[in-house]
CSV table of C-alpha atoms and ligand atoms in Angstrom, one decimal:
chain,number,residue,atom,x,y,z
A,1,MET,CA,0.0,0.0,0.0
A,2,ALA,CA,2.7,2.4,1.2
A,3,VAL,CA,4.7,1.6,-2.1
A,4,GLY,CA,1.7,2.4,-4.3
A,5,ARG,CA,1.1,5.8,-2.6
A,6,ARG,CA,4.7,6.8,-2.8
A,7,GLU,CA,4.9,5.7,-6.5
A,8,LYS,CA,2.0,7.9,-7.5
A,9,ASN,CA,3.5,10.8,-5.5
A,10,ASN,CA,6.8,10.5,-7.3
A,11,GLN,CA,5.0,10.0,-10.7
A,12,SER,CA,3.0,13.1,-10.2
A,13,ARG,CA,6.0,15.0,-9.1
A,14,ILE,CA,7.9,14.0,-12.3
A,15,ALA,CA,4.7,14.8,-14.4
A,16,VAL,CA,4.6,18.2,-12.8
A,17,ALA,CA,8.1,18.7,-13.4
A,18,ILE,CA,7.9,17.8,-17.0
A,19,GLY,CA,4.7,19.8,-17.6
A,20,ILE,CA,6.3,22.9,-16.1
A,21,GLY,CA,9.4,22.5,-18.2
A,22,VAL,CA,7.3,22.1,-21.4
A,23,LEU,CA,5.1,25.2,-20.4
A,24,ALA,CA,8.1,27.2,-19.4
A,25,GLY,CA,9.8,26.3,-22.8
A,26,CYS,CA,6.7,27.4,-24.7
A,27,ILE,CA,6.5,30.8,-22.8
A,28,PHE,CA,10.3,31.3,-23.3
A,29,ALA,CA,9.8,30.6,-27.1
A,30,PHE,CA,6.9,33.0,-27.4
A,31,ALA,CA,8.1,35.9,-25.1
A,32,PHE,CA,11.7,35.8,-26.1
A,33,PRO,CA,12.1,34.7,-29.8
A,34,HIS,CA,15.6,36.0,-29.8
A,35,GLY,CA,16.6,34.0,-26.9
A,36,PHE,CA,16.5,34.3,-23.1
A,37,PHE,CA,19.8,35.4,-22.1
A,38,SER,CA,21.0,37.6,-25.1
A,39,ALA,CA,18.4,40.2,-24.8
A,40,ASN,CA,16.6,42.6,-22.6
A,41,PRO,CA,13.3,42.6,-24.4
A,42,PRO,CA,11.5,45.6,-23.0
A,43,ALA,CA,14.4,47.8,-23.6
A,44,GLN,CA,14.9,46.5,-27.2
A,45,ASN,CA,11.1,47.2,-27.8
A,46,ARG,CA,11.5,50.6,-26.6
A,47,LEU,CA,14.4,51.5,-28.8
A,48,ARG,CA,12.6,50.1,-31.8
A,49,SER,CA,9.5,52.0,-31.0
A,50,LYS,CA,11.6,55.2,-30.4
A,51,SER,CA,12.9,55.2,-34.0
A,52,ASN,CA,9.4,54.6,-35.3
A,53,PHE,CA,8.3,57.7,-33.2
A,54,GLU,CA,11.1,59.8,-34.7
A,55,VAL,CA,10.1,59.0,-38.2
A,56,GLY,CA,6.3,59.3,-37.5
A,57,SER,CA,4.8,62.9,-37.9
A,58,SER,CA,1.7,62.8,-35.7
A,59,SER,CA,2.1,63.6,-31.9
A,60,CYS,CA,-1.2,62.1,-31.3
A,61,GLU,CA,-0.2,58.8,-32.8
A,62,SER,CA,3.0,58.9,-30.8
A,63,THR,CA,1.1,59.3,-27.4
A,64,GLU,CA,-1.1,56.4,-28.2
A,65,LYS,CA,2.1,54.4,-29.1
A,66,ILE,CA,3.7,55.3,-25.8
A,67,ASP,CA,0.6,54.1,-24.0
A,68,LEU,CA,0.6,50.9,-25.8
A,69,LEU,CA,4.4,50.5,-25.2
A,70,LYS,CA,3.8,51.1,-21.5
A,71,SER,CA,1.1,48.4,-21.3
A,72,ASP,CA,3.4,46.1,-23.3
A,73,ILE,CA,6.1,46.7,-20.7
A,74,MET,CA,3.7,46.1,-17.8
A,75,ARG,CA,2.7,42.9,-19.4
A,76,LEU,CA,6.1,41.7,-20.0
A,77,SER,CA,7.2,42.4,-16.5
A,78,ASP,CA,4.2,40.6,-15.2
A,79,LYS,CA,5.2,37.7,-17.4
A,80,ASN,CA,8.7,37.9,-16.1
A,81,VAL,CA,7.6,37.7,-12.4
A,82,GLU,CA,5.4,34.7,-13.4
A,83,LEU,CA,8.2,33.1,-15.3
A,84,LYS,CA,10.6,33.5,-12.4
A,85,LYS,CA,8.1,31.8,-10.1
A,86,GLN,CA,7.8,28.9,-12.5
A,87,VAL,CA,11.5,28.5,-12.9
A,88,ARG,CA,11.6,28.4,-9.0
A,89,GLU,CA,9.1,25.7,-9.0
A,90,LEU,CA,10.7,23.9,-11.7
A,91,LYS,CA,14.0,23.9,-9.8
A,92,GLU,CA,12.2,22.7,-6.8
A,93,ASN,CA,10.7,19.9,-8.6
A,94,ILE,CA,14.0,18.9,-10.1
A,95,ARG,CA,15.4,18.9,-6.7
A,96,LEU,CA,12.7,16.6,-5.4
A,97,VAL,CA,13.1,14.3,-8.3
A,98,GLU,CA,16.8,14.2,-7.8
A,99,GLN,CA,16.4,13.5,-4.2
A,100,GLY,CA,14.7,10.2,-5.0
A,101,LYS,CA,15.8,9.5,-8.3
A,102,ASP,CA,16.9,6.0,-7.9
A,103,ARG,CA,13.6,5.1,-6.3
A,104,ALA,CA,11.7,7.1,-8.8
A,105,ARG,CA,13.4,5.2,-11.5
A,106,ASP,CA,12.7,1.9,-10.0
A,107,GLN,CA,9.1,2.8,-9.4
A,108,LEU,CA,8.5,4.1,-12.9
A,109,THR,CA,9.4,0.7,-14.2
A,110,VAL,CA,6.7,-1.0,-12.1
A,111,SER,CA,4.1,1.8,-12.0
A,112,SER,CA,0.6,1.1,-12.9
A,113,LYS,CA,-1.9,3.6,-14.5
A,114,PRO,CA,-2.7,6.4,-12.1
A,115,THR,CA,-6.4,6.1,-10.9
A,116,LYS,CA,-8.7,8.4,-9.3
A,117,ALA,CA,-9.7,7.8,-5.7
A,118,GLY,CA,-13.2,6.4,-5.4
A,119,PRO,CA,-15.9,7.7,-3.0
A,120,PHE,CA,-15.5,7.6,0.8
A,121,GLY,CA,-15.2,4.0,2.1
A,122,THR,CA,-14.7,2.5,-1.4
A,123,VAL,CA,-10.9,2.8,-1.8
A,124,LYS,CA,-8.5,-0.1,-1.2
A,125,GLY,CA,-4.7,-0.1,-1.6
A,126,SER,CA,-3.3,-3.1,-3.3
A,127,ARG,CA,-1.4,-5.6,-1.3
A,128,THR,CA,-1.1,-8.0,-4.1
A,129,ASN,CA,2.1,-7.4,-6.1
A,130,PRO,CA,2.5,-8.9,-9.6
A,131,PRO,CA,4.6,-12.0,-10.0
A,132,VAL,CA,8.0,-11.8,-11.6
A,133,ILE,CA,8.6,-13.1,-15.1
A,134,PRO,CA,9.9,-16.8,-14.7
A,135,ASP,CA,13.6,-17.2,-15.6
A,136,GLU,CA,14.4,-20.8,-16.2
A,137,THR,CA,18.0,-20.1,-17.0
A,138,VAL,CA,18.7,-19.7,-13.2
A,139,ASN,CA,18.4,-23.4,-12.7
A,140,PRO,CA,17.0,-25.5,-15.6
A,141,ARG,CA,17.4,-28.7,-13.6
A,142,LEU,CA,15.3,-27.5,-10.7
A,143,ALA,CA,12.8,-25.8,-13.2
A,144,LYS,CA,12.2,-29.3,-14.7
A,145,ILE,CA,11.6,-30.9,-11.3
A,146,LEU,CA,9.2,-28.0,-10.4
A,147,SER,CA,7.1,-28.3,-13.6
A,148,LYS,CA,6.5,-32.0,-12.6
A,149,VAL,CA,6.1,-31.5,-8.9
A,150,ALA,CA,4.2,-28.1,-8.4
A,151,VAL,CA,0.3,-27.8,-8.7
A,152,GLY,CA,-0.9,-24.4,-9.8
A,153,LYS,CA,2.7,-23.1,-9.6
A,154,GLU,CA,3.1,-23.7,-6.0
A,155,LEU,CA,4.5,-26.3,-3.7
A,156,ILE,CA,5.7,-27.1,-0.2
A,157,VAL,CA,9.5,-27.0,0.2
A,158,CYS,CA,11.5,-28.5,3.1
A,159,LEU,CA,15.2,-28.5,3.7
A,160,ALA,CA,16.6,-31.7,5.5
A,161,ASN,CA,19.7,-33.3,6.4
A,162,SER,CA,20.4,-36.6,8.2
A,163,ASN,CA,20.0,-35.1,11.6
A,164,VAL,CA,16.3,-34.8,11.1
A,165,ARG,CA,15.5,-37.9,9.5
A,166,ALA,CA,13.1,-39.3,12.1
A,167,MET,CA,11.0,-36.1,12.0
A,168,LEU,CA,11.3,-36.1,8.3
A,169,GLU,CA,9.5,-39.3,8.3
A,170,ILE,CA,6.5,-38.1,10.3
A,171,TRP,CA,6.5,-35.0,8.2
A,172,PHE,CA,6.1,-36.8,4.7
A,173,THR,CA,3.8,-39.5,6.2
A,174,SER,CA,1.4,-36.9,7.4
A,175,ILE,CA,1.6,-35.1,3.9
A,176,LYS,CA,0.8,-38.3,2.1
A,177,LYS,CA,-1.9,-39.1,4.5
A,178,VAL,CA,-3.8,-36.0,3.4
A,179,ASP,CA,-3.0,-36.5,-0.3
A,180,ILE,CA,-0.9,-33.4,-0.8
A,181,PRO,CA,0.9,-34.1,-4.2
A,182,ASN,CA,3.0,-30.8,-4.3
A,183,TYR,CA,5.9,-31.0,-2.0
A,184,LEU,CA,9.6,-31.3,-2.4
A,185,VAL,CA,12.5,-32.1,0.0
A,186,VAL,CA,15.7,-30.3,-0.6
A,187,ALA,CA,18.2,-32.9,0.5
A,188,LEU,CA,21.2,-31.4,2.0
A,189,ASP,CA,23.1,-34.8,2.1
A,190,ASP,CA,23.3,-38.1,0.2
A,191,PRO,CA,21.6,-40.2,3.0
A,192,ILE,CA,18.6,-38.1,3.0
A,193,LEU,CA,18.5,-38.2,-0.8
A,194,ASP,CA,18.4,-42.0,-0.7
A,195,PHE,CA,16.0,-42.0,2.3
A,196,CYS,CA,13.5,-39.8,0.1
A,197,GLU,CA,13.9,-41.8,-3.0
A,198,SER,CA,13.3,-45.1,-1.3
A,199,ASN,CA,10.0,-43.6,0.2
A,200,ASP,CA,8.8,-42.2,-3.0
A,201,VAL,CA,9.2,-38.7,-1.6
A,202,PRO,CA,9.9,-35.9,-4.3
A,203,VAL,CA,13.5,-34.9,-3.6
A,204,TYR,CA,16.0,-32.5,-5.1
A,205,LYS,CA,19.7,-32.5,-4.3
A,206,ARG,CA,21.5,-29.5,-5.2
A,207,ASP,CA,24.7,-29.7,-7.3
A,208,PRO,CA,27.6,-29.4,-4.9
A,209,ASP,CA,29.5,-27.0,-7.0
A,210,GLU,CA,26.9,-24.4,-7.3
A,211,ALA,CA,28.0,-20.9,-6.2
A,212,ILE,CA,25.6,-20.6,-3.4
A,213,ASP,CA,27.0,-23.8,-1.6
A,214,THR,CA,30.5,-22.4,-1.7
A,215,VAL,CA,29.2,-19.2,-0.1
A,216,GLY,CA,27.6,-21.4,2.6
A,217,LYS,CA,30.6,-23.8,3.1
A,218,THR,CA,33.3,-21.1,3.3
A,219,GLY,CA,31.2,-18.7,5.3
A,220,GLY,CA,30.8,-20.6,8.5
A,221,ASN,CA,27.5,-21.3,10.4
A,222,HIS,CA,25.6,-18.1,9.8
A,223,ALA,CA,26.4,-18.1,6.2
A,224,VAL,CA,25.0,-21.7,6.1
A,225,SER,CA,21.8,-20.6,7.7
A,226,ALA,CA,21.6,-18.0,4.8
A,227,LEU,CA,21.6,-21.0,2.5
A,228,LYS,CA,17.8,-21.5,3.0
A,229,PHE,CA,17.0,-18.0,1.8
A,230,ARG,CA,19.4,-18.3,-1.1
A,231,ILE,CA,17.9,-21.6,-2.2
A,232,LEU,CA,14.3,-20.2,-2.0
A,233,ARG,CA,15.3,-17.4,-4.2
A,234,GLU,CA,15.7,-19.7,-7.1
A,235,PHE,CA,12.2,-21.2,-6.7
A,236,LEU,CA,10.9,-17.6,-6.8
A,237,GLN,CA,12.8,-16.7,-9.8
A,238,LEU,CA,11.5,-19.7,-11.5
A,239,GLY,CA,7.9,-18.2,-10.9
A,240,TYR,CA,6.8,-20.6,-8.2
A,241,SER,CA,5.0,-19.7,-4.9
A,242,VAL,CA,6.7,-21.5,-2.0
A,243,LEU,CA,5.2,-22.8,1.2
A,244,LEU,CA,8.4,-23.1,3.1
A,245,SER,CA,8.2,-25.7,5.9
A,246,ASP,CA,10.4,-26.8,8.8
A,247,VAL,CA,10.6,-30.5,9.4
A,248,ASP,CA,8.9,-30.4,12.8
A,249,ILE,CA,5.5,-29.9,11.3
A,250,VAL,CA,2.5,-32.2,11.1
A,251,TYR,CA,0.1,-31.8,8.3
A,252,LEU,CA,-3.6,-32.6,9.0
A,253,GLN,CA,-5.2,-30.7,5.9
A,254,ASN,CA,-4.0,-29.5,2.6
A,255,PRO,CA,-2.7,-26.1,3.4
A,256,PHE,CA,-3.1,-24.9,-0.2
A,257,HIS,CA,-6.9,-24.8,0.5
A,258,HIS,CA,-6.5,-22.4,3.3
A,259,LEU,CA,-4.2,-19.7,1.9
A,260,TYR,CA,-5.4,-16.1,1.0
A,261,ARG,CA,-2.6,-15.6,-1.6
A,262,ASP,CA,-3.1,-11.7,-1.5
A,263,SER,CA,0.3,-10.9,0.2
A,264,ASP,CA,4.0,-11.2,-0.5
A,265,VAL,CA,4.4,-13.2,2.6
A,266,GLU,CA,1.7,-15.1,4.4
A,267,SER,CA,3.1,-16.5,7.6
A,268,MET,CA,2.3,-18.5,10.8
A,269,SER,CA,2.7,-16.7,14.0
A,270,ASP,CA,4.6,-17.4,17.2
A,271,GLY,CA,1.7,-15.6,19.0
A,272,HIS,CA,-0.6,-17.6,21.4
A,273,ASN,CA,-3.8,-15.8,21.2
A,274,ASN,CA,-5.6,-13.3,18.9
A,275,MET,CA,-3.9,-10.2,20.5
A,276,THR,CA,-0.3,-11.4,20.3
A,277,ALA,CA,-0.6,-13.0,16.9
A,278,TYR,CA,-2.6,-10.3,15.1
A,279,GLY,CA,-1.4,-7.2,16.8
A,280,PHE,CA,-2.3,-5.0,19.7
A,281,ILE,CA,-1.5,-1.6,21.5
A,282,ASP,CA,0.7,-2.1,24.5
A,283,VAL,CA,1.0,0.8,27.0
A,284,PHE,CA,4.3,1.9,28.3
A,285,ASP,CA,4.3,3.7,31.6
A,286,GLU,CA,6.9,6.1,32.9
A,287,PRO,CA,5.4,7.8,36.0
A,288,ALA,CA,8.1,10.5,36.1
A,289,MET,CA,6.7,12.0,33.0
A,290,GLY,CA,3.4,12.9,35.0
A,291,TRP,CA,0.8,13.9,32.4
A,292,SER,CA,2.3,12.1,29.5
A,293,ARG,CA,3.4,9.0,31.6
A,294,TYR,CA,1.4,6.6,29.1
A,295,VAL,CA,2.9,5.9,25.8
A,296,HIS,CA,1.3,3.6,23.3
A,297,THR,CA,3.3,1.0,21.5
A,298,THR,CA,2.3,-1.3,18.6
A,299,ARG,CA,3.1,-4.9,19.3
A,300,ILE,CA,3.0,-8.1,17.6
A,301,TRP,CA,4.6,-11.5,18.2
A,302,VAL,CA,7.1,-12.6,15.5
A,303,TYR,CA,6.3,-14.4,12.4
A,304,ASN,CA,7.7,-17.9,12.3
A,305,SER,CA,10.4,-18.2,9.7
A,306,GLY,CA,10.0,-22.0,9.7
A,307,PHE,CA,6.4,-21.9,8.0
A,308,PHE,CA,5.5,-19.2,5.6
A,309,TYR,CA,4.0,-19.0,2.1
A,310,ILE,CA,5.9,-16.7,-0.1
A,311,ARG,CA,4.8,-15.3,-3.5
A,312,PRO,CA,7.3,-14.9,-6.5
A,313,THR,CA,7.3,-11.0,-6.3
A,314,VAL,CA,10.1,-8.6,-6.4
A,315,PRO,CA,9.3,-7.5,-2.7
A,316,SER,CA,9.7,-11.1,-1.7
A,317,ILE,CA,12.8,-11.7,-3.5
A,318,GLU,CA,14.2,-8.6,-2.0
A,319,LEU,CA,13.2,-9.9,1.4
A,320,LEU,CA,15.1,-13.2,0.8
A,321,ASP,CA,18.2,-11.1,-0.5
A,322,ARG,CA,18.1,-9.0,2.6
A,323,ILE,CA,18.0,-11.9,5.0
A,324,ALA,CA,20.7,-13.9,3.3
A,325,ASP,CA,22.9,-10.9,2.9
A,326,ARG,CA,22.6,-10.0,6.7
A,327,LEU,CA,22.9,-13.6,7.7
A,328,ALA,CA,26.2,-14.0,5.9
A,329,LYS,CA,27.7,-10.9,7.6
A,330,GLU,CA,26.1,-10.7,11.1
A,331,ASP,CA,25.9,-13.0,14.0
A,332,ALA,CA,22.1,-13.1,13.9
A,333,TRP,CA,19.2,-15.5,14.3
A,334,ASP,CA,17.3,-16.0,11.0
A,335,GLN,CA,13.8,-15.6,12.4
A,336,ALA,CA,14.8,-12.2,14.1
A,337,VAL,CA,16.3,-10.9,10.8
A,338,PHE,CA,13.2,-12.1,8.9
A,339,ASN,CA,10.9,-10.0,11.2
A,340,GLU,CA,13.1,-7.1,11.4
A,341,GLU,CA,13.2,-6.9,7.5
A,342,LEU,CA,9.5,-7.4,7.3
A,343,PHE,CA,8.4,-5.0,9.9
A,344,PHE,CA,10.7,-2.2,10.5
A,345,PRO,CA,9.7,1.1,8.6
A,346,SER,CA,12.0,3.3,6.7
A,347,HIS,CA,13.9,5.6,8.9
A,348,PRO,CA,17.1,8.0,8.5
A,349,GLY,CA,19.7,5.7,7.0
A,350,TYR,CA,17.5,2.8,6.4
A,351,ASP,CA,15.0,2.1,3.6
A,352,GLY,CA,12.2,-0.4,4.9
A,353,LEU,CA,11.1,-3.3,2.6
A,354,TYR,CA,7.1,-2.7,2.4
A,355,ALA,CA,6.4,-6.3,1.5
A,356,ALA,CA,2.7,-7.1,2.1
A,357,LYS,CA,2.2,-9.6,4.9
A,358,ARG,CA,-0.6,-11.6,6.4
A,359,THR,CA,-0.7,-13.5,9.7
A,360,MET,CA,-2.1,-17.0,9.2
A,361,ASP,CA,-5.1,-18.1,11.5
A,362,ILE,CA,-3.5,-19.3,14.7
A,363,TYR,CA,-5.9,-22.2,15.2
A,364,MET,CA,-5.6,-23.4,11.6
A,365,PHE,CA,-1.6,-22.9,11.4
A,366,MET,CA,-1.1,-23.8,14.9
A,367,ASN,CA,2.1,-23.6,17.0
A,368,SER,CA,2.7,-26.0,19.9
A,369,LYS,CA,2.3,-23.4,22.5
A,370,VAL,CA,-1.4,-22.9,21.3
A,371,LEU,CA,-1.9,-26.6,21.3
A,372,PHE,CA,-0.4,-27.6,24.5
A,373,LYS,CA,-1.3,-24.5,26.6
A,374,THR,CA,-4.7,-23.8,25.3
A,375,VAL,CA,-6.4,-26.0,22.7
A,376,ARG,CA,-6.0,-29.3,24.2
A,377,LYS,CA,-7.8,-28.0,27.4
A,378,ASP,CA,-10.6,-26.4,25.7
A,379,ALA,CA,-13.6,-28.6,24.9
A,380,ARG,CA,-14.6,-26.5,21.9
A,381,LEU,CA,-11.0,-25.9,20.5
A,382,ARG,CA,-10.3,-29.6,20.8
A,383,GLN,CA,-13.0,-30.2,18.2
A,384,LEU,CA,-11.1,-28.1,15.6
A,385,LYS,CA,-8.9,-29.7,13.1
A,386,PRO,CA,-5.9,-27.6,12.3
A,387,VAL,CA,-4.2,-27.5,8.9
A,388,ILE,CA,-0.8,-28.0,10.5
A,389,VAL,CA,0.7,-28.1,13.9
A,390,HIS,CA,4.3,-26.9,14.2
A,391,VAL,CA,6.3,-28.3,17.2
A,392,ASN,CA,8.3,-25.1,17.4
A,393,TYR,CA,7.9,-24.3,21.1
A,394,HIS,CA,9.2,-27.7,22.4
A,395,PRO,CA,12.5,-29.3,22.3
A,396,ASP,CA,11.1,-32.8,22.6
A,397,LYS,CA,10.0,-32.4,19.0
A,398,TYR,CA,9.8,-36.1,17.8
A,399,PRO,CA,7.5,-37.4,20.7
A,400,ARG,CA,5.4,-34.4,20.4
A,401,MET,CA,5.0,-34.7,16.6
A,402,LYS,CA,4.0,-38.3,17.0
A,403,ALA,CA,1.4,-37.4,19.7
A,404,VAL,CA,0.0,-34.7,17.4
A,405,PHE,CA,-0.3,-37.3,14.7
A,406,ASP,CA,-1.7,-39.9,17.0
A,407,TYR,CA,-4.4,-37.5,18.3
A,408,TYR,CA,-5.5,-35.9,15.0
A,409,VAL,CA,-4.8,-38.6,12.4
A,410,LEU,CA,-5.3,-41.9,14.5
A,411,GLY,CA,-8.0,-40.4,16.8
A,412,MET,CA,-6.2,-41.4,19.9
A,413,LYS,CA,-8.0,-39.1,22.4
A,414,ASP,CA,-5.4,-39.0,25.3
A,415,ALA,CA,-2.2,-38.9,23.0
A,416,LEU,CA,-1.6,-35.3,24.0
A,417,ASP,CA,-2.1,-35.9,27.8
A,418,PRO,CA,1.3,-37.0,28.9
A,419,PHE,CA,3.1,-33.7,27.9
A,420,PRO,CA,3.6,-30.7,30.2
A,421,ASP,CA,2.6,-27.3,28.7
A,422,GLY,CA,6.2,-26.2,28.4
A,423,SER,CA,9.3,-28.0,28.5
A,424,GLU,CA,10.7,-29.4,31.8
B,1,NAG,C1,-10.1,-14.5,17.6
B,1,NAG,O1,-10.3,-14.1,16.4
B,1,NAG,C2,-11.1,-14.8,15.5
B,1,NAG,C3,-11.0,-14.4,14.1
B,1,NAG,O2,-10.8,-13.0,14.0
B,1,NAG,C4,-12.5,-14.7,16.1
B,1,NAG,O3,-13.4,-15.5,15.3
B,1,NAG,C5,-12.5,-15.2,17.5
B,1,NAG,O4,-13.7,-15.0,18.2
B,1,NAG,C6,-11.4,-14.5,18.3
B,1,NAG,N1,-11.3,-15.0,19.6
B,1,NAG,C7,-11.3,-14.4,20.8
B,1,NAG,C8,-11.0,-15.2,22.0
B,1,NAG,O5,-11.3,-13.2,20.8
């Protein structure tokens, strides 16, 4: 939304600047046919008229001429003032355009037709950016795999290595159980590649000599965690929407039947109720300030970077690049960086991202805190069938994933009972 508005602003600034330039040019051409800098038009006129006056014989005629000339001079000096004003405005517009010229240039290339605002209550900013043009040259082998695996140009993608083999098995078993055809494991080592192949799980192993891997290998731990975002970028460049999935997730319904697809990023939340997941005002209190002791703050619990749907748009790819770049350079947690890049606004020295974002329904895309702290104790909420459960809040992932599977898929009513709310 913000991007759209700024675009229009810049566009109209540029249009105004160009318009004024053209107008000023016409006026110059009309008022100063002999050039702007070389002549002093009123003086020149006067001289020419004076010689006419000397030649002319009638004094009556000459008074008339003097009056005409006076009004000419008045008109021209008015015009001069008006021109000076327009030149000032033109200069100001050029300055404004110069100030944001890179951005203006970028935005001109993606700008849409200007529209009039509709009546009160009917206007709606766009949050759905257009997809990029698919570029198969980025990775022809992956393009071929995706053309087979994806449904409607979208798929679930999960990165896995041998450390998470047991969880991966529950992951794909639950996916198969609910008949989701469009999913792909990105195998980070050969045993996982074999494991997937022997279980008929769509798998893709990246070529070890690809440039991204060497970045990952030579760059230490944080550069390796940047790998996920570098890999994802290729999927988006190939024109696919990706539902990125950690491996500690149990699928209970087909998530593609429960997406809005209106935003660049649609993510599950680490929030545990409506307020914390969807946003609220938190009041900060500083009694020493007296009258102004209360300050309102906007709050939201972070998005979970282990389960989000990302559309192949320019802001989405920029997001992935920003995260990968920061993870390669800083000692940072990818989820914190993901949220900072998504939510922090532009401020001095920093340009915010302005990707459109949507928080997923916390009871449909459920984290394990919501399940173990709230849902399993609430008779009504127990009846709900989530789309997925992400065991993100608990370190004993495998037994809890199994319990979720047993409870929701196999109908074992007491499967969740042995576990405490948190970890012990
Ligand atoms: C939470 O939000 C959902 C959807 O907006 C709504 O249906 C539900 O009643 C809310 N729950 C509470 C406890 O406010």
